[in-house]
Amino acid sequence: MKITFVQAVMLILRRDLIFDIRNRQRLWIIFLFAILNTFVFSFALELQHILRREVVVGVFWTTILFASLLGFERQGSEGSRQRMSQAIKLAPLPRLAIFYGQLLANWLITLCLLLFTVLLQSGLFNARLWHMDFWLASLLGSLGLVTIGTTLTTMFSHISVRVGVMSVLLIPLILPILLTCVRFTLATQSELPVRNEWVALLVLQDIILLILTSWLYPHLIDE
Amino acid sequence: MKRSERMKAQSPPLREHGLTWLAIVVLGVGFAMALFYAETDQQGHVQRLFYIHMPSFFGALLAFSITVYASLRYLRSRDVKWDRLAVVGVEVGLLLALINLVTGAIWARPIWATWWNWDPRLTWDAIMILTYAAYGVLRGAIENVETRRRFAAVYGILAIFTAIMTLIIIRIRPDTMHPAVIGPSAQEARGSFDASPTMQITLLVNLLGWALLLPIVLMRWRYRLQQMSERLEQLRQQWFEA
């Protein structure tokens, strides 16, 4: 039976989501870390009423970055997931379908993390994070984050000395997107109209990264 | 390693020495012109750093572009020489990018009254350097040689994203303090100057030295060194096996 590209993508997406829901380890780590990180920042910066509004955006994006980083690290080091990926490579599926399936699964999980963190930090810091432009920044920013994360996770399973390597590889590549997201989100917090240049910059970065990673991914998995 | 390659590795050809001497002469002349020939503007002598600062960035960009080209060739052919060239490109590019960053900071101290600020161009430059430094970490973390080369090629291509963004960011972001050399600077830019004919000639000579000859010469020598160290490793393994 021949399946289409979209069907193949959906198949991989379904497989990854089912694996994460059944395994639960990665989800636990991500969401628990988001709570802990919020608490740590709250205590470390002694967030008071006025300071909160100014730093909440930074705290929010730092939480997303580090929680995702832990998730990618976990994803790349799970033995059962690696065995499953080895098996998937043998399946007659287009290489790009595997990549897009994994990317979509990671994006969905990151969006859930975003929603969870917004609820958490809106409540704890009494911040105004529910804004249409804010969600646009989150969607575009998280897409860039998972594009790089998914690519590097594929590499990560082959790395022998793993401690700290994922952070060193991912953070410099993700910093430009993080920087743009923070500035864009800050703009949404103020009363001034949001400048289109932030949206354009995020879209440009996402497009460059998607093109590059889509082209490079087959080289990563074909030995 | 083939016999012809071995011979090449043992004795550097004359043109390699010729190119090296040419680079030394051009860099020396460029340096002298920057100090004694080019005029300065209201910024004073610190403005002369510009003749190293800007060309070294383009030298880094050339080296990183060679990494991309070599990585692409490696992914297609799996020939080790392209991987070698990709590594060399990153190392030389990193050195030139650091020279660019340090000279920029020294210039900024009297002009912007600070060594560093979080200006978009400066921030992207720092991100670019960190990304290429991570390239070395990636290579060191993978034991399987073939996998290491393949993944490093992928990362080397991905990393050019930061170099491109460093180059174009002052055109996208109007709030930058960094002056543009080609075309009009942003409204908030501080430290711009109008280049007089002597400045333009000095800049051209330094561009030839720092942005073209120096990266090529450094890469050639580093490439030969890499070849020799690989040969040494091969001999060591043979000796242990015997």
mmCIF file of C-alpha atoms in Angstrom, chain B residues 9 12 40 59 102 114 132 136 144 147 165 177-179 202 219 225:
data_model
loop_
_atom_site.group_PDB
_atom_site.id
_atom_site.type_symbol
_atom_site.label_atom_id
_atom_site.label_comp_id
_atom_site.label_asym_id
_atom_site.label_seq_id
_atom_site.Cartn_x
_atom_site.Cartn_y
_atom_site.Cartn_z
ATOM 1 C CA ALA B 9 52.242 17.412 2.691
ATOM 2 C CA PRO B 12 55.140 23.240 0.655
ATOM 3 C CA THR B 40 41.257 60.911 10.201
ATOM 4 C CA GLY B 59 37.670 37.822 6.066
ATOM 5 C CA VAL B 102 37.974 43.092 19.903
ATOM 6 C CA THR B 114 31.411 51.851 26.523
ATOM 7 C CA TYR B 132 31.074 28.648 15.476
ATOM 8 C CA GLY B 136 34.318 22.609 17.792
ATOM 9 C CA ASN B 144 32.618 7.830 15.167
ATOM 10 C CA THR B 147 29.363 10.540 11.797
ATOM 11 C CA MET B 165 21.938 37.729 9.936
ATOM 12 C CA MET B 177 23.941 52.392 16.777
ATOM 13 C CA HIS B 178 26.354 50.627 14.438
ATOM 14 C CA PRO B 179 27.252 52.752 11.417
ATOM 15 C CA THR B 202 43.630 52.528 2.489
ATOM 16 C CA MET B 219 43.653 28.360 5.665
ATOM 17 C CA LEU B 225 49.110 21.208 9.320
#
